[in-house]
Amino acid sequence: MAAIVKMQNIVKRFPGVLANDDISIEVEEGEILCLLGENGAGKSTLMNILYGLYHYDKGEIFIKGEKTTFSGPGDAIDKGIGMVHQHFMLVPVFTVLENLILGSEKVKGLSLDLNSSKKELEAISDKYGLEIQLDAQVSDISVGMQQRVEILKLLYRGADIMIFDEPTAILTPQEIEELYKVMQSLRLLGKTIIFITHKLKEVKEISDRVIVLRDGKLIETIDTESTSIRELARMMVGREVLFRTEKPEVETGREILNVKNISALNKRGLPALKGLSLNVHEGEIVGIAGVDGNGQTELVEVLTGLRKISSGIITIDGKDMVNKSSGQFLDAGTAHIPEDRLLRGLILDFPIYENLLLGFEDKAPFAKGLFLDFNKVRSWAEELVKNFNIKTPGVNVNAGTMSGGNQQKAVLAREFQRNPKVLIASQPTRGLDVGAIEFVHERIMDAKKEHKAILLVSLELSEIMNLSDRILVIYEGEIVAEFNYGEVTETEIGLMMAGGEDK
Amino acid sequence: MELLIKLFSITVFASTLRIATPVILASLGGCMSERSGVINIGLEGMMLMGAFSAVVGSWFFGAWTGLLLGVLTGGLMGLLHAFMSVTLKANQIISATAINIMAVGLPNILIPVIWENHYGISPTVPVIADINLPLISSIPIIGDIIGHQNPIVYIALLLVPLISFLLFKTKLGLRIRAVGEHPLAADTLGINVYRMRYIAVTISGLLAGLGGAFLSIAYQSQFSSAMTAGRGFIGLAAMIFGRWSPKGALLACLLFGFADAFQASAQSAGVPIPPEIMLSFPYVLTLVALVGLFGKIALSPAANGKPYYKG
Amino acid sequence: MKKNFLYSTFIDNDSVFAFIKAILGVFFAFFVVYFILLATGYKPLPVFAALFKGAFGSRRGFGETLLSTTPLLLGGLGFAVAYRCGLFNIGLEGQITMGGIAAAFFGFIIPEINPVIHVFICIIAGIVAGGIWGFIPGYLKAKFGVHEVISVIMLNHIAFKIAAYLVSMQGPMKDKLDDMPASPFISDSAKIIRIMDRTRLHWGIFLAVGVAVLIWLLLFRMRLGYKIRAVGKNPFAAEASGISIKKHIVLTLAISGALGGLAGAVEILGVHYRLFAAFSPGYGFDAIAVALLGMVNPLGIIASAFLFGILRSGSVFMQAMYGVNKDMVSVITAIIVLFMGMSVPIGIMLKNRIKRNSNGTVD
């Protein structure tokens, strides 16, 4: 088979990072090719270059044998390249139809010709068996349907080279199966598929060939059949990887966090939590599994004083915490690893020592009357940097200049410093590489050993299953199932994540 | 009772339209710009520069050329704001504030250069005359209110559905709104984010320029320093009140226009409230109107105010 | 590693770029104005010379320079405090007006008393009035989500109308013995003492510099300032760490307005001795440029307020000498604001330049 895509000696530099270092790849027509690598390995960058979204500093690209330069995604689309991005590229306030036609609109006179586009789209979605409501607003449809919209977007534009950037991250195991089927049928219809992932299991399940990237460099190109998960892992990380964190045996103590029948609205004013209840004991890790957007964000905000509830009870160590402020939650013994460290966790334009000070500014020994003792803050920060192995040239460096892993370590350092009774960890390993993930998991286990109560919210099902003593499944703002560690399979949880057996 | 009749006379409604016109144009400008994701508090300065250029044009070449010049100057100011905020990614509020400051100073420098011995105020120039709408003006009451008005009043009223059509029914409008909501998504579909924002902000400036020209060569017949008196900002408030939609903004503008017309008629009817206090009525009303939005979810375009960086 | 450390602690420190950028901004502004002058038929260099001669050439001129530096400095500090909290207070002109009204009122209503006490009362009155005029938009933003830029503009106009009304023919603060639309003169004990013979310069300049140091301490050494900056840089992270966004928005705008009120009070008590409608010639708007040029750092603002003081006082002489309208200064102001607004591209340009030099060639 001929190489439909050839990228040669691609170099892409971001300020301070060499994202792609002289990478050459070939993609064969009609294959499913996996691009494997850790977060930050450069795989999304490489594909964004192929899609014309990023300009590259060096190298050449050949599509169907023809040397090509893209000035933007429009050119790539014209060449038959399409991409489903990790974060969906959909305008939430537009209808599905408007999203689908955007950039390829049909017009009648001066105005948009929505009807003829609609007919055409209905024909395509029927052909590929994609069930889509064209008139719904994107913000109202499920994540699974949003992904189908993204795929339809590609088909509508006549793409025959389709790039999927970590498409499974937000799906339930059943939806992942569905996606695999769609991808297989696309291949049968002659499409070429490039699949970006950091999950080894997926590589084995779906791909014909694998290309492994690490630290912006090409490590290996290999047929999937002739390799093993263990070997792939070693190539991806660059060393042997332990697949399971040691889980310490800890006696659970008294109940610390108690949540009963809470209801709350999301930021659009719609019900997000509907009579949810849960509790967490000392020395216990309770994991919340669920598909993104089922109330996890709101639950964490409610439990850290960042969102008001309309009814229900929240107590921490017996103390009533209903609609208390975020400061009062901290005082009551909560620590919070936010789901988005860049949004809630850190002030990127502040130096590290000022970031570590957040929440301690009114406390001894830093507060001195109206003033702050910044010398004390700095030396304390230096100590934390050492203890948490945060790699930085100094505590005066702005947090925004550090890598994701080191940023997360800084958040962890600060939050553990609060000596909390309960730790609310929301997606604590999102976007981190394997080394940093191990670090975070170890620290969470340390906290368990210190008899902290821990609520772990994560979209990574394997993380929930490995760390949690109890697993609660959240669906549409309610806890729909509860399992103990080791008593459940991924499939069973996945079924509950999608709303239970009846679905 | 007699007082009430005086206060709510037909002239009040007719002047409501006239007073609302520049505010309508400013709010339409606001809709264009902010729907594309660029905050435009520079409408005030764009109007002022438009008003000044219109007077200059009218002085030398006649009223209609003045109008054209005023509109184009507004567009030029829009282009400047687009360059600052889209290409250079300046803080959009700072960029617009600079335009507002410049618009106060520049005319004052140029007035004595153009007209000797004039300071801060231009001589009287030819104006665009009011017209009679043939059929409508003969209808009782309605004819008295809308039958005899300035052409720019009619243009402004026509522009409301036109801009609405542009934003919500055309290809360009769909793309402009996409860029204001999720520029990266638009970019991934081959839409040139920068170009869309340039177009939208420049149109925004053209509209503001038209509003300014109306003030100086239709509503009045000369330019005076800072004559816009906050109308650009009131237009912006009307846009927010109308939730970034031209039709909603129109209603808010008419409300403000009425408040202003009402205070003027109350003054001439001899209502015993000091004129300075009456004059502050539209500003107070604007504040109250914005407070009245409380609790309703009036979300602005999601990417409003955020520069877009290409990879 | 060594180089890296140096780079991050010294070069990456914003102050170096800030300084270079500010200097560039001033040069750029004069560069543009040079061509505007040329285009409008003036000889630019003598006009610029007159500008500086007016500001420094005489005792009186220098006094006037420092005299206008005073309200510009206080106003610039007001803008800076709000800006550090992510707020854009272009309502300082209104807050200055309200401060002036309050100071004038207590200045003439109280007869001659101990001057220290009298000045103190008037200044506090000005601070409170300006503070209230800053509190209102803060409250409206915190409670109702009203964008401060729009509310302060409305409050500006309302303040101007109030001032105009108070000294209008039937206004309650009008001096009945005088045809001028102005209030009675304040008592002698309410006047701030002058410090330089044959000039109007008064103690207010020292007060303003003192306040600048105080605001620096507030922002960079005090708990409140730390929280204000945290809310300004990332309100969501601040909130997650227990810092109330709303409380600090209201408080900061009140402080910002209070500084404006103080500027207004000092202007009335030290310069005009009575209230008239438009007693501030746009100090509140210049304050934006002052603060931005001073890189919203109180110490930088002392320098930039002085520069704008030069422009203000020199422009009078410039107009008298060459007939260039003194509003030329507002064009310089606008261009400086534009330039300072282009922080991203200029910052990146400067940093890349220095990075390249310190790292050798890129390839």
PDB file of C-alpha atoms in Angstrom, chain C residues 120-343:
ATOM      1  CA  PHE C 120      -7.998  66.892  58.301  1.00  0.00           C
ATOM      2  CA  ILE C 121     -11.812  67.022  58.444  1.00  0.00           C
ATOM      3  CA  CYS C 122     -12.028  68.236  54.849  1.00  0.00           C
ATOM      4  CA  ILE C 123      -9.640  65.591  53.564  1.00  0.00           C
ATOM      5  CA  ILE C 124     -11.497  62.826  55.361  1.00  0.00           C
ATOM      6  CA  ALA C 125     -14.736  64.163  53.902  1.00  0.00           C
ATOM      7  CA  GLY C 126     -13.204  64.012  50.430  1.00  0.00           C
ATOM      8  CA  ILE C 127     -11.911  60.488  50.977  1.00  0.00           C
ATOM      9  CA  VAL C 128     -15.297  59.321  52.204  1.00  0.00           C
ATOM     10  CA  ALA C 129     -17.191  60.954  49.334  1.00  0.00           C
ATOM     11  CA  GLY C 130     -14.831  59.510  46.722  1.00  0.00           C
ATOM     12  CA  GLY C 131     -14.909  56.195  48.545  1.00  0.00           C
ATOM     13  CA  ILE C 132     -18.685  56.082  48.340  1.00  0.00           C
ATOM     14  CA  TRP C 133     -18.510  56.915  44.634  1.00  0.00           C
ATOM     15  CA  GLY C 134     -16.155  53.939  44.248  1.00  0.00           C
ATOM     16  CA  PHE C 135     -18.135  51.688  46.555  1.00  0.00           C
ATOM     17  CA  ILE C 136     -21.287  52.031  44.424  1.00  0.00           C
ATOM     18  CA  PRO C 137     -19.861  50.447  41.240  1.00  0.00           C
ATOM     19  CA  GLY C 138     -18.100  47.860  43.380  1.00  0.00           C
ATOM     20  CA  TYR C 139     -21.333  46.919  45.062  1.00  0.00           C
ATOM     21  CA  LEU C 140     -23.217  46.894  41.763  1.00  0.00           C
ATOM     22  CA  LYS C 141     -20.613  44.568  40.290  1.00  0.00           C
ATOM     23  CA  ALA C 142     -20.444  42.239  43.266  1.00  0.00           C
ATOM     24  CA  LYS C 143     -24.181  42.081  43.850  1.00  0.00           C
ATOM     25  CA  PHE C 144     -25.697  42.538  40.389  1.00  0.00           C
ATOM     26  CA  GLY C 145     -22.876  41.754  38.001  1.00  0.00           C
ATOM     27  CA  VAL C 146     -22.924  45.236  36.454  1.00  0.00           C
ATOM     28  CA  HIS C 147     -19.662  45.803  34.590  1.00  0.00           C
ATOM     29  CA  GLU C 148     -17.739  48.526  36.390  1.00  0.00           C
ATOM     30  CA  VAL C 149     -16.674  50.274  33.206  1.00  0.00           C
ATOM     31  CA  ILE C 150     -20.247  51.157  32.332  1.00  0.00           C
ATOM     32  CA  SER C 151     -21.418  51.986  35.839  1.00  0.00           C
ATOM     33  CA  VAL C 152     -18.501  54.310  36.580  1.00  0.00           C
ATOM     34  CA  ILE C 153     -19.059  56.185  33.321  1.00  0.00           C
ATOM     35  CA  MET C 154     -22.669  56.749  34.332  1.00  0.00           C
ATOM     36  CA  LEU C 155     -21.538  57.777  37.809  1.00  0.00           C
ATOM     37  CA  ASN C 156     -19.048  60.199  36.248  1.00  0.00           C
ATOM     38  CA  HIS C 157     -21.812  61.972  34.410  1.00  0.00           C
ATOM     39  CA  ILE C 158     -24.030  61.954  37.467  1.00  0.00           C
ATOM     40  CA  ALA C 159     -21.210  63.448  39.561  1.00  0.00           C
ATOM     41  CA  PHE C 160     -20.618  66.199  36.986  1.00  0.00           C
ATOM     42  CA  LYS C 161     -24.319  67.039  36.993  1.00  0.00           C
ATOM     43  CA  ILE C 162     -24.425  67.093  40.784  1.00  0.00           C
ATOM     44  CA  ALA C 163     -21.466  69.456  40.929  1.00  0.00           C
ATOM     45  CA  ALA C 164     -23.014  71.662  38.254  1.00  0.00           C
ATOM     46  CA  TYR C 165     -26.294  71.741  40.127  1.00  0.00           C
ATOM     47  CA  LEU C 166     -24.740  72.553  43.506  1.00  0.00           C
ATOM     48  CA  VAL C 167     -23.086  75.710  42.197  1.00  0.00           C
ATOM     49  CA  SER C 168     -25.792  76.667  39.678  1.00  0.00           C
ATOM     50  CA  MET C 169     -27.959  79.746  40.163  1.00  0.00           C
ATOM     51  CA  GLN C 170     -30.456  78.034  42.467  1.00  0.00           C
ATOM     52  CA  GLY C 171     -27.902  75.505  43.781  1.00  0.00           C
ATOM     53  CA  PRO C 172     -27.527  75.080  47.558  1.00  0.00           C
ATOM     54  CA  MET C 173     -23.738  75.536  47.525  1.00  0.00           C
ATOM     55  CA  LYS C 174     -23.758  78.620  45.303  1.00  0.00           C
ATOM     56  CA  ASP C 175     -21.980  81.723  46.590  1.00  0.00           C
ATOM     57  CA  LYS C 176     -24.832  84.225  46.653  1.00  0.00           C
ATOM     58  CA  LEU C 177     -22.470  87.191  46.698  1.00  0.00           C
ATOM     59  CA  ASP C 178     -20.723  86.243  43.493  1.00  0.00           C
ATOM     60  CA  ASP C 179     -21.962  85.961  39.920  1.00  0.00           C
ATOM     61  CA  MET C 180     -19.617  83.043  39.221  1.00  0.00           C
ATOM     62  CA  PRO C 181     -21.162  79.581  39.311  1.00  0.00           C
ATOM     63  CA  ALA C 182     -19.026  78.612  42.262  1.00  0.00           C
ATOM     64  CA  SER C 183     -19.245  77.951  45.973  1.00  0.00           C
ATOM     65  CA  PRO C 184     -18.106  80.428  48.627  1.00  0.00           C
ATOM     66  CA  PHE C 185     -14.384  80.380  49.378  1.00  0.00           C
ATOM     67  CA  ILE C 186     -13.292  77.969  52.068  1.00  0.00           C
ATOM     68  CA  SER C 187     -12.145  79.262  55.435  1.00  0.00           C
ATOM     69  CA  ASP C 188      -8.477  80.134  55.682  1.00  0.00           C
ATOM     70  CA  SER C 189      -8.009  77.333  58.196  1.00  0.00           C
ATOM     71  CA  ALA C 190      -9.081  74.788  55.580  1.00  0.00           C
ATOM     72  CA  LYS C 191      -6.432  75.844  53.101  1.00  0.00           C
ATOM     73  CA  ILE C 192      -3.404  73.632  52.654  1.00  0.00           C
ATOM     74  CA  ILE C 193      -0.280  75.691  53.282  1.00  0.00           C
ATOM     75  CA  ARG C 194       1.838  76.664  50.307  1.00  0.00           C
ATOM     76  CA  ILE C 195       5.485  75.738  50.369  1.00  0.00           C
ATOM     77  CA  MET C 196       7.162  77.725  47.621  1.00  0.00           C
ATOM     78  CA  ASP C 197       7.177  81.482  47.234  1.00  0.00           C
ATOM     79  CA  ARG C 198       5.460  82.920  44.190  1.00  0.00           C
ATOM     80  CA  THR C 199       3.985  79.542  43.236  1.00  0.00           C
ATOM     81  CA  ARG C 200       0.777  77.755  44.119  1.00  0.00           C
ATOM     82  CA  LEU C 201       2.666  74.633  45.172  1.00  0.00           C
ATOM     83  CA  HIS C 202       1.416  73.279  48.484  1.00  0.00           C
ATOM     84  CA  TRP C 203       2.027  70.462  50.945  1.00  0.00           C
ATOM     85  CA  GLY C 204      -0.208  68.121  48.952  1.00  0.00           C
ATOM     86  CA  ILE C 205       2.737  66.894  46.891  1.00  0.00           C
ATOM     87  CA  PHE C 206       4.379  65.414  49.988  1.00  0.00           C
ATOM     88  CA  LEU C 207       1.100  63.918  51.047  1.00  0.00           C
ATOM     89  CA  ALA C 208       0.736  62.323  47.618  1.00  0.00           C
ATOM     90  CA  VAL C 209       4.239  60.832  47.671  1.00  0.00           C
ATOM     91  CA  GLY C 210       3.576  59.529  51.174  1.00  0.00           C
ATOM     92  CA  VAL C 211       0.368  57.930  49.994  1.00  0.00           C
ATOM     93  CA  ALA C 212       2.265  56.340  47.095  1.00  0.00           C
ATOM     94  CA  VAL C 213       4.627  54.659  49.545  1.00  0.00           C
ATOM     95  CA  LEU C 214       1.657  53.576  51.618  1.00  0.00           C
ATOM     96  CA  ILE C 215      -0.081  52.059  48.604  1.00  0.00           C
ATOM     97  CA  TRP C 216       3.139  50.275  47.665  1.00  0.00           C
ATOM     98  CA  LEU C 217       3.238  48.780  51.137  1.00  0.00           C
ATOM     99  CA  LEU C 218      -0.411  47.879  50.870  1.00  0.00           C
ATOM    100  CA  LEU C 219      -0.011  46.081  47.558  1.00  0.00           C
ATOM    101  CA  PHE C 220       3.264  44.313  48.119  1.00  0.00           C
ATOM    102  CA  ARG C 221       3.712  43.933  51.839  1.00  0.00           C
ATOM    103  CA  MET C 222       0.265  43.724  53.359  1.00  0.00           C
ATOM    104  CA  ARG C 223      -2.192  40.846  53.578  1.00  0.00           C
ATOM    105  CA  LEU C 224      -4.969  42.875  51.996  1.00  0.00           C
ATOM    106  CA  GLY C 225      -2.803  43.804  49.030  1.00  0.00           C
ATOM    107  CA  TYR C 226      -1.784  40.202  48.491  1.00  0.00           C
ATOM    108  CA  LYS C 227      -5.441  39.223  48.366  1.00  0.00           C
ATOM    109  CA  ILE C 228      -6.284  42.118  46.059  1.00  0.00           C
ATOM    110  CA  ARG C 229      -3.554  41.011  43.657  1.00  0.00           C
ATOM    111  CA  ALA C 230      -4.625  37.381  43.897  1.00  0.00           C
ATOM    112  CA  VAL C 231      -8.202  38.273  42.974  1.00  0.00           C
ATOM    113  CA  GLY C 232      -6.888  40.415  40.143  1.00  0.00           C
ATOM    114  CA  LYS C 233      -4.642  37.769  38.640  1.00  0.00           C
ATOM    115  CA  ASN C 234      -6.911  34.772  39.045  1.00  0.00           C
ATOM    116  CA  PRO C 235     -10.174  35.247  40.929  1.00  0.00           C
ATOM    117  CA  PHE C 236     -11.054  31.563  40.612  1.00  0.00           C
ATOM    118  CA  ALA C 237      -7.883  30.360  42.283  1.00  0.00           C
ATOM    119  CA  ALA C 238      -8.189  33.082  44.915  1.00  0.00           C
ATOM    120  CA  GLU C 239     -11.742  32.018  45.661  1.00  0.00           C
ATOM    121  CA  ALA C 240     -10.747  28.369  45.902  1.00  0.00           C
ATOM    122  CA  SER C 241      -8.218  29.371  48.557  1.00  0.00           C
ATOM    123  CA  GLY C 242     -10.802  31.140  50.661  1.00  0.00           C
ATOM    124  CA  ILE C 243     -10.392  34.707  49.403  1.00  0.00           C
ATOM    125  CA  SER C 244     -13.772  36.303  48.753  1.00  0.00           C
ATOM    126  CA  ILE C 245     -13.914  37.813  45.277  1.00  0.00           C
ATOM    127  CA  LYS C 246     -16.919  40.019  45.939  1.00  0.00           C
ATOM    128  CA  LYS C 247     -15.655  41.446  49.192  1.00  0.00           C
ATOM    129  CA  HIS C 248     -12.357  42.423  47.634  1.00  0.00           C
ATOM    130  CA  ILE C 249     -13.954  43.923  44.530  1.00  0.00           C
ATOM    131  CA  VAL C 250     -16.093  46.204  46.680  1.00  0.00           C
ATOM    132  CA  LEU C 251     -13.265  47.060  49.034  1.00  0.00           C
ATOM    133  CA  THR C 252     -10.784  47.747  46.246  1.00  0.00           C
ATOM    134  CA  LEU C 253     -13.076  50.000  44.277  1.00  0.00           C
ATOM    135  CA  ALA C 254     -13.894  51.876  47.482  1.00  0.00           C
ATOM    136  CA  ILE C 255     -10.168  52.374  48.132  1.00  0.00           C
ATOM    137  CA  SER C 256      -9.646  53.376  44.525  1.00  0.00           C
ATOM    138  CA  GLY C 257     -12.478  55.878  44.719  1.00  0.00           C
ATOM    139  CA  ALA C 258     -11.196  57.159  48.059  1.00  0.00           C
ATOM    140  CA  LEU C 259      -7.860  57.963  46.435  1.00  0.00           C
ATOM    141  CA  GLY C 260      -9.745  59.866  43.752  1.00  0.00           C
ATOM    142  CA  GLY C 261     -11.713  61.667  46.448  1.00  0.00           C
ATOM    143  CA  LEU C 262      -8.469  62.554  48.185  1.00  0.00           C
ATOM    144  CA  ALA C 263      -7.130  63.983  44.934  1.00  0.00           C
ATOM    145  CA  GLY C 264     -10.249  66.090  44.554  1.00  0.00           C
ATOM    146  CA  ALA C 265     -10.084  67.312  48.139  1.00  0.00           C
ATOM    147  CA  VAL C 266      -6.425  68.291  47.837  1.00  0.00           C
ATOM    148  CA  GLU C 267      -7.166  70.113  44.588  1.00  0.00           C
ATOM    149  CA  ILE C 268      -9.898  72.185  46.250  1.00  0.00           C
ATOM    150  CA  LEU C 269      -8.077  72.798  49.551  1.00  0.00           C
ATOM    151  CA  GLY C 270      -4.704  73.504  47.995  1.00  0.00           C
ATOM    152  CA  VAL C 271      -5.383  75.170  44.653  1.00  0.00           C
ATOM    153  CA  HIS C 272      -8.885  76.493  44.008  1.00  0.00           C
ATOM    154  CA  TYR C 273     -10.152  77.225  47.552  1.00  0.00           C
ATOM    155  CA  ARG C 274     -13.723  76.940  46.265  1.00  0.00           C
ATOM    156  CA  LEU C 275     -15.852  74.545  44.269  1.00  0.00           C
ATOM    157  CA  PHE C 276     -16.779  75.123  40.678  1.00  0.00           C
ATOM    158  CA  ALA C 277     -18.306  72.619  38.320  1.00  0.00           C
ATOM    159  CA  ALA C 278     -15.416  71.319  36.248  1.00  0.00           C
ATOM    160  CA  PHE C 279     -12.564  72.002  38.668  1.00  0.00           C
ATOM    161  CA  SER C 280     -10.674  68.916  37.519  1.00  0.00           C
ATOM    162  CA  PRO C 281      -9.360  69.298  33.980  1.00  0.00           C
ATOM    163  CA  GLY C 282      -9.497  65.581  33.295  1.00  0.00           C
ATOM    164  CA  TYR C 283      -7.037  64.419  35.949  1.00  0.00           C
ATOM    165  CA  GLY C 284      -9.160  61.321  36.405  1.00  0.00           C
ATOM    166  CA  PHE C 285      -8.696  60.302  32.786  1.00  0.00           C
ATOM    167  CA  ASP C 286      -4.998  61.136  32.716  1.00  0.00           C
ATOM    168  CA  ALA C 287      -4.718  58.934  35.780  1.00  0.00           C
ATOM    169  CA  ILE C 288      -5.262  55.910  33.525  1.00  0.00           C
ATOM    170  CA  ALA C 289      -2.209  56.793  31.456  1.00  0.00           C
ATOM    171  CA  VAL C 290      -0.231  57.701  34.571  1.00  0.00           C
ATOM    172  CA  ALA C 291      -0.915  54.333  36.146  1.00  0.00           C
ATOM    173  CA  LEU C 292      -0.265  52.307  33.012  1.00  0.00           C
ATOM    174  CA  LEU C 293       2.939  54.164  32.225  1.00  0.00           C
ATOM    175  CA  GLY C 294       4.016  53.640  35.834  1.00  0.00           C
ATOM    176  CA  MET C 295       3.423  49.915  35.237  1.00  0.00           C
ATOM    177  CA  VAL C 296       0.714  50.055  37.902  1.00  0.00           C
ATOM    178  CA  ASN C 297       3.459  50.091  40.488  1.00  0.00           C
ATOM    179  CA  PRO C 298       3.157  52.958  43.018  1.00  0.00           C
ATOM    180  CA  LEU C 299       6.853  53.785  42.784  1.00  0.00           C
ATOM    181  CA  GLY C 300       6.713  53.830  39.006  1.00  0.00           C
ATOM    182  CA  ILE C 301       3.615  55.966  39.213  1.00  0.00           C
ATOM    183  CA  ILE C 302       5.496  58.654  41.138  1.00  0.00           C
ATOM    184  CA  ALA C 303       7.769  58.981  38.116  1.00  0.00           C
ATOM    185  CA  SER C 304       5.046  58.857  35.511  1.00  0.00           C
ATOM    186  CA  ALA C 305       2.838  61.322  37.413  1.00  0.00           C
ATOM    187  CA  PHE C 306       5.785  63.717  37.363  1.00  0.00           C
ATOM    188  CA  LEU C 307       6.105  63.252  33.611  1.00  0.00           C
ATOM    189  CA  PHE C 308       2.443  63.992  33.099  1.00  0.00           C
ATOM    190  CA  GLY C 309       2.794  66.948  35.466  1.00  0.00           C
ATOM    191  CA  ILE C 310       5.457  68.270  33.096  1.00  0.00           C
ATOM    192  CA  LEU C 311       3.156  67.791  30.125  1.00  0.00           C
ATOM    193  CA  ARG C 312       0.273  69.492  31.898  1.00  0.00           C
ATOM    194  CA  SER C 313       2.114  72.552  33.070  1.00  0.00           C
ATOM    195  CA  GLY C 314       4.381  72.812  30.034  1.00  0.00           C
ATOM    196  CA  SER C 315       1.475  72.648  27.625  1.00  0.00           C
ATOM    197  CA  VAL C 316       0.111  75.965  28.894  1.00  0.00           C
ATOM    198  CA  PHE C 317       3.372  77.690  27.980  1.00  0.00           C
ATOM    199  CA  MET C 318       3.496  75.758  24.717  1.00  0.00           C
ATOM    200  CA  GLN C 319       0.056  77.010  23.776  1.00  0.00           C
ATOM    201  CA  ALA C 320       0.922  80.579  24.702  1.00  0.00           C
ATOM    202  CA  MET C 321       4.179  80.476  22.748  1.00  0.00           C
ATOM    203  CA  TYR C 322       3.204  78.632  19.584  1.00  0.00           C
ATOM    204  CA  GLY C 323      -0.562  78.403  19.615  1.00  0.00           C
ATOM    205  CA  VAL C 324      -0.465  74.613  19.717  1.00  0.00           C
ATOM    206  CA  ASN C 325      -3.611  73.588  21.526  1.00  0.00           C
ATOM    207  CA  LYS C 326      -2.732  72.168  24.901  1.00  0.00           C
ATOM    208  CA  ASP C 327      -4.934  69.200  24.100  1.00  0.00           C
ATOM    209  CA  MET C 328      -1.913  67.947  22.193  1.00  0.00           C
ATOM    210  CA  VAL C 329      -1.053  66.505  25.574  1.00  0.00           C
ATOM    211  CA  SER C 330      -4.138  64.322  25.523  1.00  0.00           C
ATOM    212  CA  VAL C 331      -2.987  62.892  22.200  1.00  0.00           C
ATOM    213  CA  ILE C 332       0.365  62.087  23.780  1.00  0.00           C
ATOM    214  CA  THR C 333      -1.589  60.521  26.625  1.00  0.00           C
ATOM    215  CA  ALA C 334      -3.676  58.430  24.273  1.00  0.00           C
ATOM    216  CA  ILE C 335      -0.655  57.179  22.380  1.00  0.00           C
ATOM    217  CA  ILE C 336       1.120  56.266  25.583  1.00  0.00           C
ATOM    218  CA  VAL C 337      -1.966  54.338  26.686  1.00  0.00           C
ATOM    219  CA  LEU C 338      -2.143  52.591  23.315  1.00  0.00           C
ATOM    220  CA  PHE C 339       1.513  51.682  23.526  1.00  0.00           C
ATOM    221  CA  MET C 340       1.286  50.411  27.083  1.00  0.00           C
ATOM    222  CA  GLY C 341      -1.753  48.377  26.073  1.00  0.00           C
ATOM    223  CA  MET C 342       0.295  46.463  23.549  1.00  0.00           C
ATOM    224  CA  SER C 343       1.903  44.623  26.410  1.00  0.00           C
TER     225      SER C 343
END
